[in-house]
Amino acid sequence: MAPIHKECDYLVIGGGSGGLASARRASGLYGAKTIAIESNRLGGTCVNVGCVPKKVTWNAAAIAETIHEAKSYGFSVETTAPFDWKTFKHKRDAYVKRLNGIYEKNLDKDHVEYIHGRAHLTSADSVDVKLDDGSITTIKAKKILLATGGHPTIPQNIPGSEMGITSDGFFDLETQPKCVALVGAGYIAVEMAGMFNALGSETHLFIRHETFLRLFDPMVQETITKEYERQGVHIHRNSTQTKLEKNTEKGGDWKILHYTDKEHPDGATLDIECLLWGIGRSPEVEDLGLQAAGVKQDKKKGHIIADEYQNTNVENIYSLGDVSGKVELTPVAIAAGRKLADRLFGGPKYKDSKLDYSNIPSVVFAHPEVGTIGLSEPDAREKYGDKNIKVYESDFTAMYYAMMEPEEKAPTKYKLVCYGEEEKIVGMHILGVGSSEMLQGFGVAIKMGARKQDFDSCVAIHPTSAEELVTMK
């Protein structure tokens, strides 16, 4: 069968949040002839194996915690059966499938041609797409956006590592493991450890150092690590994994993890039903054909190198989102994609359009939630000098826990990092109930350059946890 040939103004490779946002803006708003290519399900990591199903699962975990805490408020709640993981999983899958359909309808509404297939660059302006039936479609494009995202990393130097799963596999689990080990100290491992634990699995978290979330402010690292231990998560500090093998005695999905940690420097083993690798992500570039187009990658992980305007080193080829490795968050990719479409197709008015990557708020759906924007205290001191930094902190018990016994109360801690005589807020770090929703509003203020006195001038809403942020002394 002879290849089909197509031409377009804008070819978007990758049907994740960033690519689709850019494609829809280019076609729907500016009328550019746009084609979007995706080899998997529309919506990318976020919709299918990331933010969306993760938050649904976090909601289930939060409900489990609420049921446990209800007795402190006078409710007598008894569960008649364990958490029904299988039913929940299938309902979550159905929700994601509906979203896939909505994404495809939105592309059609904005007149974006959607092709399901695997794209491979053959030159700086041409792409071959292998379709589901094995045939090839060749597309010649005036401009190309590479937004292929990333995938979880599995270690290659540990025997049996392939028997573990990743965050992708988490959402494929048909049954809840009785005992699970998670390896990693970033937000993915921490979030999933919290969910497993709250839903009743015996949970072991293996980290390389003393604390997890090590890119966050020390207040966050130390407090959340301690809180996870209080909740019953088994934390293995200074750990390494040496081998994963099948447990022939127990059978089924049971495995034996061989490891060392702070308590077992000479080695130990753990019987587990599931091991989840949460050690990082790699860019989805393996068969993209970057060499054929001359697109440069960084030497560390292979991310596509793109400047502040999302330009690669090749004229008319652009890149954004996880594949370029700047700030790997869905809303960042969406915003960058729309800004790029404005610049490429919106005329002179948008010739300098680009995303400002500073002061981007982010949240970890841990237990409790963590929110952060701007610089950590150590980073602020390094950037501006100790004498120019003033820190305000609040450590308290949220009113939600007022009816509970001391050993059942989770922490709430806030920190403002301020710079200079005007005390401009250059960092805010919060953890506790409601932090995710709280941060969005405060993020606007900090993005606008808020000072401590601006926070002070806002009358507190009482009784809330958030009022602590405008009453700090």
GROMACS .gro file of C-alpha atoms in nm:
model
  473
    1MET     CA    1   0.000   0.000   0.000
    2ALA     CA    2   0.147   0.333  -0.107
    3PRO     CA    3   0.205   0.590   0.170
    4ILE     CA    4  -0.057   0.862   0.214
    5HIS     CA    5   0.081   1.214   0.190
    6LYS     CA    6  -0.052   1.508   0.390
    7GLU     CA    7   0.052   1.870   0.448
    8CYS     CA    8  -0.027   2.109   0.732
    9ASP     CA    9   0.069   2.436   0.897
   10TYR     CA   10   0.122   2.286   1.241
   11LEU     CA   11   0.202   1.926   1.326
   12VAL     CA   12   0.179   1.834   1.694
   13ILE     CA   13   0.342   1.507   1.795
   14GLY     CA   14   0.201   1.400   2.130
   15GLY     CA   15  -0.160   1.402   2.243
   16GLY     CA   16  -0.098   1.498   2.602
   17SER     CA   17  -0.214   1.811   2.778
   18GLY     CA   18   0.050   2.045   2.634
   19GLY     CA   19   0.033   1.925   2.277
   20LEU     CA   20  -0.347   1.924   2.263
   21ALA     CA   21  -0.372   2.270   2.420
   22SER     CA   22  -0.134   2.409   2.158
   23ALA     CA   23  -0.306   2.228   1.869
   24ARG     CA   24  -0.652   2.347   1.970
   25ARG     CA   25  -0.537   2.707   2.017
   26ALA     CA   26  -0.361   2.711   1.678
   27SER     CA   27  -0.654   2.564   1.488
   28GLY     CA   28  -0.958   2.678   1.686
   29LEU     CA   29  -0.851   3.037   1.747
   30TYR     CA   30  -0.618   3.116   1.458
   31GLY     CA   31  -0.735   2.880   1.184
   32ALA     CA   32  -0.401   2.707   1.128
   33LYS     CA   33  -0.431   2.372   0.952
   34THR     CA   34  -0.330   2.145   1.239
   35ILE     CA   35  -0.271   1.773   1.277
   36ALA     CA   36  -0.223   1.602   1.613
   37ILE     CA   37  -0.065   1.258   1.645
   38GLU     CA   38  -0.085   1.027   1.945
   39SER     CA   39   0.019   0.662   1.967
   40ASN     CA   40  -0.155   0.585   2.296
   41ARG     CA   41  -0.467   0.731   2.458
   42LEU     CA   42  -0.553   1.099   2.426
   43GLY     CA   43  -0.479   1.309   2.732
   44GLY     CA   44  -0.127   1.182   2.793
   45THR     CA   45   0.014   1.092   3.132
   46CYS     CA   46  -0.207   1.329   3.332
   47VAL     CA   47  -0.542   1.197   3.217
   48ASN     CA   48  -0.455   0.831   3.184
   49VAL     CA   49  -0.189   0.739   3.440
   50GLY     CA   50  -0.121   1.060   3.628
   51CYS     CA   51  -0.295   1.353   3.791
   52VAL     CA   52  -0.654   1.253   3.720
   53PRO     CA   53  -0.672   0.887   3.830
   54LYS     CA   54  -0.421   0.970   4.106
   55LYS     CA   55  -0.649   1.238   4.252
   56VAL     CA   56  -0.950   1.005   4.230
   57THR     CA   57  -0.752   0.745   4.426
   58TRP     CA   58  -0.634   1.007   4.673
   59ASN     CA   59  -1.000   1.098   4.729
   60ALA     CA   60  -1.073   0.735   4.814
   61ALA     CA   61  -0.779   0.732   5.057
   62ALA     CA   62  -0.902   1.057   5.216
   63ILE     CA   63  -1.248   0.904   5.264
   64ALA     CA   64  -1.089   0.603   5.433
   65GLU     CA   65  -0.912   0.840   5.672
   66THR     CA   66  -1.235   1.030   5.739
   67ILE     CA   67  -1.418   0.707   5.822
   68HIS     CA   68  -1.147   0.624   6.074
   69GLU     CA   69  -1.158   0.974   6.225
   70ALA     CA   70  -1.538   0.992   6.242
   71LYS     CA   71  -1.555   0.825   6.582
   72SER     CA   72  -1.386   1.128   6.738
   73TYR     CA   73  -1.688   1.331   6.632
   74GLY     CA   74  -1.936   1.092   6.788
   75PHE     CA   75  -2.013   0.873   6.487
   76SER     CA   76  -2.014   0.498   6.517
   77VAL     CA   77  -1.903   0.385   6.173
   78GLU     CA   78  -1.838   0.022   6.092
   79THR     CA   79  -1.728  -0.102   5.752
   80THR     CA   80  -1.897  -0.426   5.653
   81ALA     CA   81  -1.622  -0.525   5.410
   82PRO     CA   82  -1.269  -0.415   5.316
   83PHE     CA   83  -1.219  -0.145   5.055
   84ASP     CA   84  -1.346  -0.279   4.722
   85TRP     CA   85  -1.038  -0.206   4.513
   86LYS     CA   86  -1.163  -0.388   4.203
   87THR     CA   87  -1.496  -0.206   4.180
   88PHE     CA   88  -1.328   0.126   4.247
   89LYS     CA   89  -1.062   0.056   3.983
   90HIS     CA   90  -1.320  -0.021   3.714
   91LYS     CA   91  -1.522   0.292   3.793
   92ARG     CA   92  -1.201   0.498   3.776
   93ASP     CA   93  -1.115   0.340   3.440
   94ALA     CA   94  -1.459   0.427   3.305
   95TYR     CA   95  -1.416   0.788   3.415
   96VAL     CA   96  -1.080   0.812   3.236
   97LYS     CA   97  -1.229   0.655   2.923
   98ARG     CA   98  -1.500   0.922   2.920
   99LEU     CA   99  -1.230   1.187   2.938
  100ASN     CA  100  -1.050   1.029   2.642
  101GLY     CA  101  -1.369   1.070   2.442
  102ILE     CA  102  -1.413   1.430   2.551
  103TYR     CA  103  -1.058   1.512   2.439
  104GLU     CA  104  -1.126   1.366   2.094
  105LYS     CA  105  -1.452   1.560   2.064
  106ASN     CA  106  -1.272   1.881   2.158
  107LEU     CA  107  -1.016   1.825   1.883
  108ASP     CA  108  -1.299   1.780   1.634
  109LYS     CA  109  -1.473   2.092   1.764
  110ASP     CA  110  -1.158   2.296   1.703
  111HIS     CA  111  -1.102   2.135   1.359
  112VAL     CA  112  -0.780   1.957   1.453
  113GLU     CA  113  -0.719   1.645   1.248
  114TYR     CA  114  -0.636   1.358   1.484
  115ILE     CA  115  -0.424   1.064   1.373
  116HIS     CA  116  -0.369   0.764   1.599
  117GLY     CA  117  -0.023   0.630   1.522
  118ARG     CA  118   0.349   0.646   1.602
  119ALA     CA  119   0.537   0.943   1.456
  120HIS     CA  120   0.899   0.940   1.340
  121LEU     CA  121   1.082   1.247   1.210
  122THR     CA  122   1.249   1.190   0.874
  123SER     CA  123   1.373   1.547   0.824
  124ALA     CA  124   1.330   1.894   0.970
  125ASP     CA  125   0.985   1.928   0.812
  126SER     CA  126   0.866   1.573   0.744
  127VAL     CA  127   0.727   1.293   0.957
  128ASP     CA  128   0.630   0.934   0.888
  129VAL     CA  129   0.339   0.806   1.095
  130LYS     CA  130   0.289   0.432   1.136
  131LEU     CA  131  -0.085   0.376   1.170
  132ASP     CA  132  -0.260   0.101   1.367
  133ASP     CA  133  -0.299  -0.110   1.049
  134GLY     CA  134   0.075  -0.090   0.978
  135SER     CA  135   0.044   0.154   0.688
  136ILE     CA  136   0.249   0.473   0.670
  137THR     CA  137   0.125   0.831   0.638
  138THR     CA  138   0.384   1.094   0.545
  139ILE     CA  139   0.320   1.447   0.666
  140LYS     CA  140   0.504   1.761   0.558
  141ALA     CA  141   0.461   2.046   0.805
  142LYS     CA  142   0.560   2.412   0.816
  143LYS     CA  143   0.599   2.393   1.193
  144ILE     CA  144   0.637   2.093   1.424
  145LEU     CA  145   0.580   2.069   1.798
  146LEU     CA  146   0.740   1.782   1.988
  147ALA     CA  147   0.531   1.721   2.300
  148THR     CA  148   0.567   1.347   2.348
  149GLY     CA  149   0.595   1.355   2.727
  150GLY     CA  150   0.781   1.095   2.929
  151HIS     CA  151   0.762   0.752   3.089
  152PRO     CA  152   0.860   0.606   3.425
  153THR     CA  153   1.213   0.473   3.468
  154ILE     CA  154   1.292   0.117   3.578
  155PRO     CA  155   1.645   0.050   3.708
  156GLN     CA  156   1.850  -0.170   3.476
  157ASN     CA  157   2.119  -0.278   3.722
  158ILE     CA  158   1.903  -0.468   3.973
  159PRO     CA  159   1.831  -0.835   3.897
  160GLY     CA  160   1.457  -0.894   3.872
  161SER     CA  161   1.371  -0.524   3.852
  162GLU     CA  162   1.135  -0.597   3.563
  163MET     CA  163   0.904  -0.779   3.806
  164GLY     CA  164   0.824  -0.444   3.967
  165ILE     CA  165   0.571  -0.197   3.834
  166THR     CA  166   0.578   0.179   3.787
  167SER     CA  167   0.323   0.453   3.843
  168ASP     CA  168   0.167   0.344   3.511
  169GLY     CA  169   0.120  -0.008   3.645
  170PHE     CA  170  -0.033   0.122   3.967
  171PHE     CA  171  -0.350   0.203   3.775
  172ASP     CA  172  -0.359  -0.146   3.620
  173LEU     CA  173  -0.366  -0.329   3.954
  174GLU     CA  174  -0.687  -0.536   3.962
  175THR     CA  175  -0.649  -0.630   4.328
  176GLN     CA  176  -0.506  -0.446   4.624
  177PRO     CA  177  -0.168  -0.583   4.736
  178LYS     CA  178  -0.153  -0.685   5.100
  179CYS     CA  179   0.209  -0.572   5.130
  180VAL     CA  180   0.372  -0.323   4.896
  181ALA     CA  181   0.718  -0.170   4.865
  182LEU     CA  182   0.776   0.162   4.692
  183VAL     CA  183   1.122   0.282   4.592
  184GLY     CA  184   1.175   0.656   4.553
  185ALA     CA  185   1.164   0.984   4.740
  186GLY     CA  186   0.985   1.208   4.493
  187TYR     CA  187   0.623   1.309   4.483
  188ILE     CA  188   0.508   1.002   4.286
  189ALA     CA  189   0.641   0.747   4.536
  190VAL     CA  190   0.528   0.959   4.832
  191GLU     CA  191   0.175   1.009   4.699
  192MET     CA  192   0.127   0.643   4.615
  193ALA     CA  193   0.273   0.527   4.945
  194GLY     CA  194   0.022   0.749   5.125
  195MET     CA  195  -0.267   0.610   4.922
  196PHE     CA  196  -0.168   0.246   4.969
  197ASN     CA  197  -0.127   0.299   5.342
  198ALA     CA  198  -0.457   0.483   5.392
  199LEU     CA  199  -0.644   0.214   5.199
  200GLY     CA  200  -0.504  -0.062   5.419
  201SER     CA  201  -0.196  -0.211   5.250
  202GLU     CA  202   0.114  -0.272   5.458
  203THR     CA  203   0.338  -0.007   5.304
  204HIS     CA  204   0.718   0.014   5.290
  205LEU     CA  205   0.888   0.321   5.141
  206PHE     CA  206   1.255   0.284   5.048
  207ILE     CA  207   1.453   0.609   5.024
  208ARG     CA  208   1.824   0.679   4.969
  209HIS     CA  209   1.861   0.947   5.237
  210GLU     CA  210   1.706   1.041   5.572
  211THR     CA  211   1.401   1.223   5.434
  212PHE     CA  212   1.192   1.226   5.118
  213LEU     CA  213   1.070   1.513   4.895
  214ARG     CA  214   1.428   1.640   4.910
  215LEU     CA  215   1.374   1.914   4.649
  216PHE     CA  216   1.124   2.077   4.884
  217ASP     CA  217   1.183   2.306   5.180
  218PRO     CA  218   1.339   2.126   5.481
  219MET     CA  219   1.026   2.197   5.683
  220VAL     CA  220   0.826   1.989   5.435
  221GLN     CA  221   1.081   1.709   5.414
  222GLU     CA  222   1.118   1.660   5.788
  223THR     CA  223   0.753   1.701   5.882
  224ILE     CA  224   0.600   1.476   5.616
  225THR     CA  225   0.860   1.204   5.667
  226LYS     CA  226   0.784   1.200   6.040
  227GLU     CA  227   0.409   1.210   5.975
  228TYR     CA  228   0.421   0.912   5.740
  229GLU     CA  229   0.592   0.713   6.013
  230ARG     CA  230   0.321   0.817   6.260
  231GLN     CA  231   0.059   0.691   6.016
  232GLY     CA  232   0.228   0.352   5.994
  233VAL     CA  233   0.433   0.369   5.675
  234HIS     CA  234   0.757   0.172   5.716
  235ILE     CA  235   1.036   0.401   5.597
  236HIS     CA  236   1.366   0.241   5.502
  237ARG     CA  237   1.633   0.509   5.513
  238ASN     CA  238   1.970   0.502   5.334
  239SER     CA  239   1.844   0.205   5.137
  240THR     CA  240   1.958   0.018   4.829
  241GLN     CA  241   1.784  -0.266   4.649
  242THR     CA  242   2.000  -0.556   4.536
  243LYS     CA  243   1.759  -0.813   4.393
  244LEU     CA  244   1.392  -0.890   4.334
  245GLU     CA  245   1.283  -1.251   4.291
  246LYS     CA  246   0.968  -1.461   4.291
  247ASN     CA  247   0.855  -1.605   4.622
  248THR     CA  248   0.797  -1.968   4.527
  249GLU     CA  249   0.679  -2.062   4.877
  250LYS     CA  250   0.394  -1.809   4.887
  251GLY     CA  251   0.323  -1.826   4.514
  252GLY     CA  252   0.086  -1.589   4.334
  253ASP     CA  253   0.225  -1.238   4.297
  254TRP     CA  254   0.444  -1.262   4.604
  255LYS     CA  255   0.807  -1.164   4.566
  256ILE     CA  256   1.118  -1.134   4.782
  257LEU     CA  257   1.297  -0.800   4.787
  258HIS     CA  258   1.663  -0.807   4.888
  259TYR     CA  259   1.784  -0.475   5.026
  260THR     CA  260   2.009  -0.287   5.265
  261ASP     CA  261   1.909   0.012   5.476
  262LYS     CA  262   2.007   0.206   5.786
  263GLU     CA  263   1.882  -0.068   6.017
  264HIS     CA  264   2.015  -0.354   5.804
  265PRO     CA  265   2.351  -0.247   5.657
  266ASP     CA  266   2.445  -0.611   5.595
  267GLY     CA  267   2.126  -0.686   5.405
  268ALA     CA  268   1.774  -0.812   5.466
  269THR     CA  269   1.474  -0.945   5.276
  270LEU     CA  270   1.107  -0.850   5.265
  271ASP     CA  271   0.811  -1.053   5.138
  272ILE     CA  272   0.595  -0.828   4.920
  273GLU     CA  273   0.308  -0.868   4.675
  274CYS     CA  274   0.401  -0.561   4.475
  275LEU     CA  275   0.706  -0.341   4.419
  276LEU     CA  276   0.658   0.001   4.264
  277TRP     CA  277   0.954   0.189   4.118
  278GLY     CA  278   0.910   0.563   4.169
  279ILE     CA  279   1.268   0.665   4.091
  280GLY     CA  280   1.204   0.919   3.818
  281ARG     CA  281   1.091   0.964   3.460
  282SER     CA  282   1.262   0.967   3.121
  283PRO     CA  283   1.166   1.158   2.804
  284GLU     CA  284   0.966   0.974   2.539
  285VAL     CA  285   1.218   1.012   2.256
  286GLU     CA  286   1.338   0.660   2.179
  287ASP     CA  287   1.198   0.629   1.824
  288LEU     CA  288   1.112   0.991   1.755
  289GLY     CA  289   1.382   1.036   1.490
  290LEU     CA  290   1.547   1.338   1.648
  291GLN     CA  291   1.879   1.265   1.480
  292ALA     CA  292   1.722   1.268   1.135
  293ALA     CA  293   1.589   1.619   1.200
  294GLY     CA  294   1.905   1.737   1.378
  295VAL     CA  295   1.728   1.812   1.708
  296LYS     CA  296   1.965   1.836   2.004
  297GLN     CA  297   1.913   1.661   2.337
  298ASP     CA  298   2.077   1.710   2.675
  299LYS     CA  299   2.338   1.455   2.768
  300LYS     CA  300   2.204   1.368   3.112
  301LYS     CA  301   1.863   1.216   3.038
  302GLY     CA  302   1.808   1.289   2.671
  303HIS     CA  303   1.552   1.566   2.711
  304ILE     CA  304   1.495   1.781   2.404
  305ILE     CA  305   1.672   2.113   2.449
  306ALA     CA  306   1.435   2.407   2.413
  307ASP     CA  307   1.481   2.774   2.500
  308GLU     CA  308   1.242   3.004   2.688
  309TYR     CA  309   1.029   3.039   2.373
  310GLN     CA  310   1.014   2.657   2.330
  311ASN     CA  311   1.245   2.676   2.024
  312THR     CA  312   1.474   2.382   1.962
  313ASN     CA  313   1.801   2.427   1.773
  314VAL     CA  314   1.619   2.346   1.447
  315GLU     CA  315   1.415   2.625   1.288
  316ASN     CA  316   1.040   2.564   1.300
  317ILE     CA  317   1.070   2.270   1.541
  318TYR     CA  318   0.953   2.337   1.897
  319SER     CA  319   0.926   2.136   2.216
  320LEU     CA  320   0.751   2.163   2.552
  321GLY     CA  321   0.624   1.962   2.845
  322ASP     CA  322   0.791   1.663   3.007
  323VAL     CA  323   0.994   1.575   2.698
  324SER     CA  324   1.189   1.899   2.737
  325GLY     CA  325   1.227   1.850   3.112
  326LYS     CA  326   1.178   2.206   3.238
  327VAL     CA  327   0.893   2.192   3.491
  328GLU     CA  328   0.713   1.861   3.457
  329LEU     CA  329   0.361   1.965   3.553
  330THR     CA  330   0.047   1.942   3.341
  331PRO     CA  331  -0.068   2.305   3.381
  332VAL     CA  332   0.281   2.420   3.284
  333ALA     CA  333   0.266   2.224   2.957
  334ILE     CA  334  -0.084   2.358   2.884
  335ALA     CA  335   0.019   2.718   2.946
  336ALA     CA  336   0.339   2.681   2.742
  337GLY     CA  337   0.148   2.519   2.456
  338ARG     CA  338  -0.105   2.800   2.436
  339LYS     CA  339   0.163   3.068   2.458
  340LEU     CA  340   0.353   2.900   2.175
  341ALA     CA  341   0.044   2.883   1.952
  342ASP     CA  342  -0.017   3.252   2.020
  343ARG     CA  343   0.338   3.340   1.916
  344LEU     CA  344   0.340   3.123   1.605
  345PHE     CA  345  -0.005   3.205   1.471
  346GLY     CA  346  -0.142   3.505   1.661
  347GLY     CA  347   0.034   3.778   1.465
  348PRO     CA  348   0.253   4.070   1.579
  349LYS     CA  349   0.056   4.117   1.900
  350TYR     CA  350   0.197   3.791   2.034
  351LYS     CA  351   0.546   3.793   1.880
  352ASP     CA  352   0.708   3.780   2.226
  353SER     CA  353   0.459   3.540   2.383
  354LYS     CA  354   0.621   3.288   2.619
  355LEU     CA  355   0.555   3.124   2.951
  356ASP     CA  356   0.713   3.270   3.263
  357TYR     CA  357   0.854   2.966   3.441
  358SER     CA  358   0.911   3.146   3.771
  359ASN     CA  359   0.686   3.112   4.077
  360ILE     CA  360   0.490   2.812   3.957
  361PRO     CA  361   0.275   2.668   4.237
  362SER     CA  362   0.272   2.293   4.284
  363VAL     CA  363   0.110   2.045   4.519
  364VAL     CA  364   0.196   1.700   4.649
  365PHE     CA  365  -0.114   1.497   4.730
  366ALA     CA  366   0.050   1.339   5.030
  367HIS     CA  367  -0.115   1.276   5.367
  368PRO     CA  368  -0.148   1.559   5.454
  369GLU     CA  369  -0.125   1.769   5.139
  370VAL     CA  370   0.179   1.983   5.063
  371GLY     CA  371   0.179   2.308   4.868
  372THR     CA  372   0.477   2.512   4.756
  373ILE     CA  373   0.561   2.812   4.541
  374GLY     CA  374   0.888   2.996   4.492
  375LEU     CA  375   1.217   2.933   4.666
  376SER     CA  376   1.289   2.708   4.960
  377GLU     CA  377   1.455   2.875   5.256
  378PRO     CA  378   1.804   2.736   5.174
  379ASP     CA  379   1.771   2.838   4.808
  380ALA     CA  380   1.657   3.187   4.903
  381ARG     CA  381   1.949   3.231   5.143
  382GLU     CA  382   2.191   3.112   4.875
  383LYS     CA  383   2.044   3.345   4.613
  384TYR     CA  384   1.998   3.660   4.822
  385GLY     CA  385   2.227   3.613   5.125
  386ASP     CA  386   2.133   3.530   5.484
  387LYS     CA  387   2.106   3.892   5.597
  388ASN     CA  388   1.847   3.970   5.329
  389ILE     CA  389   1.610   3.685   5.417
  390LYS     CA  390   1.347   3.680   5.691
  391VAL     CA  391   1.139   3.372   5.758
  392TYR     CA  392   0.797   3.352   5.921
  393GLU     CA  393   0.668   3.015   6.040
  394SER     CA  394   0.354   2.878   6.199
  395ASP     CA  395   0.317   2.532   6.352
  396PHE     CA  396  -0.029   2.450   6.486
  397THR     CA  397  -0.305   2.193   6.507
  398ALA     CA  398  -0.588   2.248   6.260
  399MET     CA  399  -0.931   2.277   6.421
  400TYR     CA  400  -1.041   1.964   6.236
  401TYR     CA  401  -0.831   1.763   6.484
  402ALA     CA  402  -0.966   1.938   6.795
  403MET     CA  403  -1.188   1.643   6.886
  404MET     CA  404  -0.916   1.382   6.847
  405GLU     CA  405  -0.662   1.230   7.080
  406PRO     CA  406  -0.311   1.381   7.066
  407GLU     CA  407  -0.163   1.077   6.892
  408GLU     CA  408  -0.425   1.105   6.614
  409LYS     CA  409  -0.356   1.468   6.523
  410ALA     CA  410  -0.178   1.541   6.196
  411PRO     CA  411   0.053   1.843   6.167
  412THR     CA  412  -0.013   2.174   6.000
  413LYS     CA  413   0.287   2.394   5.922
  414TYR     CA  414   0.330   2.707   5.713
  415LYS     CA  415   0.636   2.906   5.613
  416LEU     CA  416   0.683   3.239   5.435
  417VAL     CA  417   1.029   3.322   5.299
  418CYS     CA  418   1.071   3.699   5.255
  419TYR     CA  419   1.342   3.903   5.085
  420GLY     CA  420   1.473   4.254   5.148
  421GLU     CA  421   1.346   4.549   5.345
  422GLU     CA  422   1.008   4.533   5.174
  423GLU     CA  423   0.983   4.165   5.268
  424LYS     CA  424   0.877   4.049   4.924
  425ILE     CA  425   0.752   3.691   4.953
  426VAL     CA  426   0.985   3.475   4.746
  427GLY     CA  427   0.874   3.141   4.885
  428MET     CA  428   0.568   2.991   5.052
  429HIS     CA  429   0.548   2.636   5.185
  430ILE     CA  430   0.238   2.488   5.344
  431LEU     CA  431   0.134   2.144   5.462
  432GLY     CA  432  -0.189   2.036   5.620
  433VAL     CA  433  -0.556   1.979   5.541
  434GLY     CA  434  -0.676   2.187   5.247
  435SER     CA  435  -0.332   2.303   5.133
  436SER     CA  436  -0.394   2.219   4.767
  437GLU     CA  437  -0.700   2.442   4.732
  438MET     CA  438  -0.546   2.710   4.952
  439LEU     CA  439  -0.231   2.750   4.745
  440GLN     CA  440  -0.402   2.849   4.421
  441GLY     CA  441  -0.527   3.180   4.560
  442PHE     CA  442  -0.209   3.264   4.746
  443GLY     CA  443  -0.016   3.171   4.433
  444VAL     CA  444  -0.183   3.456   4.244
  445ALA     CA  445  -0.074   3.703   4.512
  446ILE     CA  446   0.287   3.581   4.512
  447LYS     CA  447   0.298   3.584   4.131
  448MET     CA  448   0.192   3.950   4.149
  449GLY     CA  449   0.483   4.027   4.383
  450ALA     CA  450   0.305   4.027   4.719
  451ARG     CA  451   0.493   4.145   5.027
  452LYS     CA  452   0.448   4.034   5.385
  453GLN     CA  453   0.264   4.359   5.460
  454ASP     CA  454   0.016   4.278   5.181
  455PHE     CA  455  -0.066   3.950   5.353
  456ASP     CA  456  -0.091   4.132   5.686
  457SER     CA  457  -0.334   4.386   5.542
  458CYS     CA  458  -0.583   4.114   5.448
  459VAL     CA  459  -0.841   4.050   5.721
  460ALA     CA  460  -0.834   3.689   5.835
  461ILE     CA  461  -1.119   3.447   5.775
  462HIS     CA  462  -1.194   3.278   6.106
  463PRO     CA  463  -1.185   2.995   6.196
  464THR     CA  464  -0.968   2.858   5.913
  465SER     CA  465  -0.617   2.724   5.881
  466ALA     CA  466  -0.548   2.971   5.600
  467GLU     CA  467  -0.585   3.268   5.838
  468GLU     CA  468  -0.244   3.177   5.983
  469LEU     CA  469  -0.086   3.297   5.658
  470VAL     CA  470  -0.215   3.651   5.707
  471THR     CA  471  -0.151   3.670   6.082
  472MET     CA  472   0.210   3.548   6.112
  473LYS     CA  473   0.438   3.736   6.349
   0.00000   0.00000   0.00000
